[in-house]
C-alpha positions as protocol buffer text, in pm:
chain_id: "A"
residue {
  index: 1
  type: MET
  ca { x: -778 y: 1444 z: -626 }
}
residue {
  index: 2
  type: ARG
  ca { x: -739 y: 1072 z: -435 }
}
residue {
  index: 3
  type: VAL
  ca { x: -427 y: 924 z: -379 }
}
residue {
  index: 4
  type: LEU
  ca { x: -414 y: 560 z: -334 }
}
residue {
  index: 5
  type: GLY
  ca { x: -148 y: 391 z: -91 }
}
residue {
  index: 6
  type: LEU
  ca { x: 32 y: 39 z: -155 }
}
residue {
  index: 7
  type: ASP
  ca { x: 148 y: -196 z: 62 }
}
residue {
  index: 8
  type: LEU
  ca { x: 353 y: -449 z: -139 }
}
residue {
  index: 9
  type: GLY
  ca { x: 374 y: -853 z: -46 }
}
residue {
  index: 10
  type: THR
  ca { x: 527 y: -1112 z: -213 }
}
residue {
  index: 11
  type: VAL
  ca { x: 161 y: -1252 z: -294 }
}
residue {
  index: 12
  type: THR
  ca { x: -50 y: -980 z: -204 }
}
residue {
  index: 13
  type: LEU
  ca { x: -82 y: -514 z: -251 }
}
residue {
  index: 14
  type: GLY
  ca { x: -330 y: -419 z: -1 }
}
residue {
  index: 15
  type: VAL
  ca { x: -479 y: -89 z: -168 }
}
residue {
  index: 16
  type: ALA
  ca { x: -613 y: 208 z: 32 }
}
residue {
  index: 17
  type: VAL
  ca { x: -773 y: 528 z: -80 }
}
residue {
  index: 18
  type: SER
  ca { x: -783 y: 870 z: 49 }
}
residue {
  index: 19
  type: ASP
  ca { x: -1103 y: 1100 z: 54 }
}
residue {
  index: 20
  type: ALA
  ca { x: -1153 y: 1374 z: -236 }
}
residue {
  index: 21
  type: LEU
  ca { x: -957 y: 1638 z: -35 }
}
residue {
  index: 22
  type: GLY
  ca { x: -677 y: 1377 z: 46 }
}
residue {
  index: 23
  type: MET
  ca { x: -714 y: 1385 z: 459 }
}
residue {
  index: 24
  type: ILE
  ca { x: -851 y: 1099 z: 556 }
}
residue {
  index: 25
  type: ALA
  ca { x: -698 y: 706 z: 404 }
}
residue {
  index: 26
  type: ARG
  ca { x: -994 y: 425 z: 382 }
}
residue {
  index: 27
  type: PRO
  ca { x: -905 y: 41 z: 319 }
}
residue {
  index: 28
  type: LEU
  ca { x: -1031 y: -28 z: -45 }
}
residue {
  index: 29
  type: VAL
  ca { x: -886 y: -379 z: -146 }
}
residue {
  index: 30
  type: THR
  ca { x: -638 y: -663 z: -139 }
}
residue {
  index: 31
  type: LEU
  ca { x: -517 y: -790 z: -446 }
}
residue {
  index: 32
  type: ARG
  ca { x: -349 y: -1141 z: -479 }
}
residue {
  index: 33
  type: PHE
  ca { x: -113 y: -1269 z: -747 }
}
residue {
  index: 34
  type: GLU
  ca { x: 134 y: -1572 z: -762 }
}
residue {
  index: 35
  type: HIS
  ca { x: 419 y: -1535 z: -587 }
}
residue {
  index: 36
  type: GLU
  ca { x: 610 y: -1204 z: -674 }
}
residue {
  index: 37
  type: ASP
  ca { x: 423 y: -1191 z: -1010 }
}
residue {
  index: 38
  type: PHE
  ca { x: 429 y: -794 z: -1005 }
}
residue {
  index: 39
  type: GLN
  ca { x: 284 y: -774 z: -1354 }
}
residue {
  index: 40
  type: HIS
  ca { x: -46 y: -958 z: -1262 }
}
residue {
  index: 41
  type: ALA
  ca { x: -32 y: -713 z: -962 }
}
residue {
  index: 42
  type: ILE
  ca { x: -13 y: -417 z: -1183 }
}
residue {
  index: 43
  type: SER
  ca { x: -262 y: -547 z: -1427 }
}
residue {
  index: 44
  type: GLN
  ca { x: -482 y: -565 z: -1163 }
}
residue {
  index: 45
  type: LEU
  ca { x: -433 y: -228 z: -1019 }
}
residue {
  index: 46
  type: LEU
  ca { x: -455 y: -21 z: -1336 }
}
residue {
  index: 47
  type: PRO
  ca { x: -821 y: -10 z: -1340 }
}
residue {
  index: 48
  type: ILE
  ca { x: -824 y: 85 z: -1008 }
}
residue {
  index: 49
  type: ILE
  ca { x: -629 y: 392 z: -1064 }
}
residue {
  index: 50
  type: LYS
  ca { x: -839 y: 498 z: -1348 }
}
residue {
  index: 51
  type: GLU
  ca { x: -1150 y: 439 z: -1158 }
}
residue {
  index: 52
  type: GLN
  ca { x: -1022 y: 648 z: -872 }
}
residue {
  index: 53
  type: GLY
  ca { x: -830 y: 913 z: -1087 }
}
residue {
  index: 54
  type: ALA
  ca { x: -550 y: 869 z: -870 }
}
residue {
  index: 55
  type: LYS
  ca { x: -218 y: 1051 z: -965 }
}
residue {
  index: 56
  type: THR
  ca { x: -14 y: 988 z: -676 }
}
residue {
  index: 57
  type: LEU
  ca { x: 59 y: 629 z: -495 }
}
residue {
  index: 58
  type: VAL
  ca { x: 237 y: 599 z: -195 }
}
residue {
  index: 59
  type: LEU
  ca { x: 427 y: 272 z: -194 }
}
residue {
  index: 60
  type: GLY
  ca { x: 558 y: 177 z: 114 }
}
residue {
  index: 61
  type: LEU
  ca { x: 937 y: 134 z: 166 }
}
residue {
  index: 62
  type: PRO
  ca { x: 1061 y: -160 z: 407 }
}
residue {
  index: 63
  type: LYS
  ca { x: 1308 y: -72 z: 583 }
}
residue {
  index: 64
  type: HIS
  ca { x: 1534 y: -266 z: 862 }
}
residue {
  index: 65
  type: MET
  ca { x: 1500 y: -61 z: 1184 }
}
residue {
  index: 66
  type: ASN
  ca { x: 1829 y: 97 z: 1125 }
}
residue {
  index: 67
  type: GLY
  ca { x: 1713 y: 221 z: 805 }
}
residue {
  index: 68
  type: SER
  ca { x: 1916 y: -33 z: 560 }
}
residue {
  index: 69
  type: LEU
  ca { x: 1755 y: -158 z: 265 }
}
residue {
  index: 70
  type: GLY
  ca { x: 1688 y: -542 z: 243 }
}
residue {
  index: 71
  type: VAL
  ca { x: 1564 y: -724 z: -14 }
}
residue {
  index: 72
  type: SER
  ca { x: 1191 y: -639 z: 35 }
}
residue {
  index: 73
  type: ALA
  ca { x: 1255 y: -271 z: -47 }
}
residue {
  index: 74
  type: LEU
  ca { x: 1441 y: -422 z: -353 }
}
residue {
  index: 75
  type: ARG
  ca { x: 1136 y: -537 z: -442 }
}
residue {
  index: 76
  type: SER
  ca { x: 933 y: -252 z: -353 }
}
residue {
  index: 77
  type: GLN
  ca { x: 1197 y: -4 z: -591 }
}
residue {
  index: 78
  type: GLU
  ca { x: 1124 y: -254 z: -869 }
}
residue {
  index: 79
  type: PHE
  ca { x: 796 y: -223 z: -847 }
}
residue {
  index: 80
  type: LYS
  ca { x: 756 y: 119 z: -827 }
}
residue {
  index: 81
  type: ARG
  ca { x: 944 y: 124 z: -1165 }
}
residue {
  index: 82
  type: MET
  ca { x: 734 y: -135 z: -1341 }
}
residue {
  index: 83
  type: LEU
  ca { x: 409 y: 63 z: -1189 }
}
residue {
  index: 84
  type: GLU
  ca { x: 547 y: 394 z: -1344 }
}
residue {
  index: 85
  type: GLU
  ca { x: 615 y: 253 z: -1683 }
}
residue {
  index: 86
  type: ALA
  ca { x: 255 y: 115 z: -1721 }
}
residue {
  index: 87
  type: ALA
  ca { x: 62 y: 451 z: -1559 }
}
residue {
  index: 88
  type: ASP
  ca { x: 69 y: 787 z: -1614 }
}
residue {
  index: 89
  type: VAL
  ca { x: 133 y: 822 z: -1222 }
}
residue {
  index: 90
  type: GLU
  ca { x: 391 y: 966 z: -974 }
}
residue {
  index: 91
  type: VAL
  ca { x: 456 y: 644 z: -729 }
}
residue {
  index: 92
  type: VAL
  ca { x: 626 y: 810 z: -402 }
}
residue {
  index: 93
  type: LEU
  ca { x: 814 y: 557 z: -182 }
}
residue {
  index: 94
  type: VAL
  ca { x: 768 y: 633 z: 194 }
}
residue {
  index: 95
  type: ASP
  ca { x: 909 y: 448 z: 517 }
}
residue {
  index: 96
  type: GLU
  ca { x: 674 y: 181 z: 642 }
}
residue {
  index: 97
  type: ARG
  ca { x: 818 y: 55 z: 915 }
}
residue {
  index: 98
  type: LEU
  ca { x: 587 y: -53 z: 1168 }
}
residue {
  index: 99
  type: SER
  ca { x: 314 y: -10 z: 982 }
}
residue {
  index: 100
  type: THR
  ca { x: 175 y: -337 z: 948 }
}
residue {
  index: 101
  type: VAL
  ca { x: 275 y: -425 z: 1360 }
}
residue {
  index: 102
  type: ALA
  ca { x: 11 y: -50 z: 1423 }
}
residue {
  index: 103
  type: ALA
  ca { x: -266 y: -210 z: 1164 }
}
residue {
  index: 104
  type: GLN
  ca { x: -275 y: -493 z: 1388 }
}
residue {
  index: 105
  type: ARG
  ca { x: -283 y: -314 z: 1713 }
}
residue {
  index: 106
  type: MET
  ca { x: -571 y: -99 z: 1550 }
}
residue {
  index: 107
  type: MET
  ca { x: -750 y: -407 z: 1468 }
}
residue {
  index: 108
  type: ILE
  ca { x: -704 y: -606 z: 1792 }
}
residue {
  index: 109
  type: GLU
  ca { x: -835 y: -276 z: 2001 }
}
residue {
  index: 110
  type: SER
  ca { x: -1108 y: -290 z: 1735 }
}
residue {
  index: 111
  type: ASP
  ca { x: -1182 y: -655 z: 1886 }
}
residue {
  index: 112
  type: LEU
  ca { x: -1151 y: -798 z: 1508 }
}
residue {
  index: 113
  type: SER
  ca { x: -1179 y: -1158 z: 1501 }
}
residue {
  index: 114
  type: ARG
  ca { x: -835 y: -1292 z: 1379 }
}
residue {
  index: 115
  type: LYS
  ca { x: -975 y: -1477 z: 1112 }
}
residue {
  index: 116
  type: LYS
  ca { x: -1093 y: -1103 z: 974 }
}
residue {
  index: 117
  type: ARG
  ca { x: -759 y: -915 z: 1075 }
}
residue {
  index: 118
  type: LYS
  ca { x: -586 y: -1144 z: 830 }
}
residue {
  index: 119
  type: GLN
  ca { x: -822 y: -1083 z: 552 }
}
residue {
  index: 120
  type: VAL
  ca { x: -785 y: -705 z: 573 }
}
residue {
  index: 121
  type: ILE
  ca { x: -415 y: -649 z: 717 }
}
residue {
  index: 122
  type: ASP
  ca { x: -291 y: -547 z: 390 }
}
residue {
  index: 123
  type: GLN
  ca { x: -531 y: -314 z: 339 }
}
residue {
  index: 124
  type: MET
  ca { x: -493 y: -186 z: 700 }
}
residue {
  index: 125
  type: ALA
  ca { x: -116 y: -142 z: 658 }
}
residue {
  index: 126
  type: ALA
  ca { x: -194 y: 51 z: 312 }
}
residue {
  index: 127
  type: VAL
  ca { x: -401 y: 267 z: 525 }
}
residue {
  index: 128
  type: GLN
  ca { x: -156 y: 322 z: 805 }
}
residue {
  index: 129
  type: ILE
  ca { x: 125 y: 419 z: 492 }
}
residue {
  index: 130
  type: LEU
  ca { x: -127 y: 631 z: 327 }
}
residue {
  index: 131
  type: GLN
  ca { x: -227 y: 795 z: 594 }
}
residue {
  index: 132
  type: GLY
  ca { x: 137 y: 904 z: 717 }
}
residue {
  index: 133
  type: TYR
  ca { x: 160 y: 1068 z: 361 }
}
residue {
  index: 134
  type: LEU
  ca { x: -121 y: 1251 z: 370 }
}
residue {
  index: 135
  type: ASP
  ca { x: -37 y: 1381 z: 740 }
}
residue {
  index: 136
  type: ARG
  ca { x: 291 y: 1540 z: 652 }
}
residue {
  index: 137
  type: LYS
  ca { x: 165 y: 1672 z: 325 }
}
C-alpha cells in the first residue's frame, strides 16, 4: 500500500508518494490553489489519493525550533481535519522542521538550477517528510 507525503503551504501543496513496499519516497506533483483555499487543494488531491490507493497520508507539521506550534501548524491541523472529513484516510502529522532546508540543500548539491528548484521545492519537501516517516516505521 502506498503512502502519500504532503507539504502544505499557503498556495501550494507538495505531494510525494512511496513505493509499493513503503520504503522509498519520490516526488509526485505540486498542487496550486488560491491563498489558503484548502477545499480546492483537497479537491485536487482526492483523485490522486484514489489513483495511488493511499490510505495513509503524512502531513508535515511545521513547528518552531523550540517545539511550539505557530500559525502554520494550526493551518496544518485544520487541513488534516478537512482532509479526514473529505476522504476515508488516516492523516498522520509529523514534525517537518528543516524539511525544506534539507530539500533545498539536496537540490543544490544535485546542481539543479534555481528555476527548477523553485518548481519542485514543495514536492521535495514532501519527499523529506514522507521518507522520514517511512524510515521510522
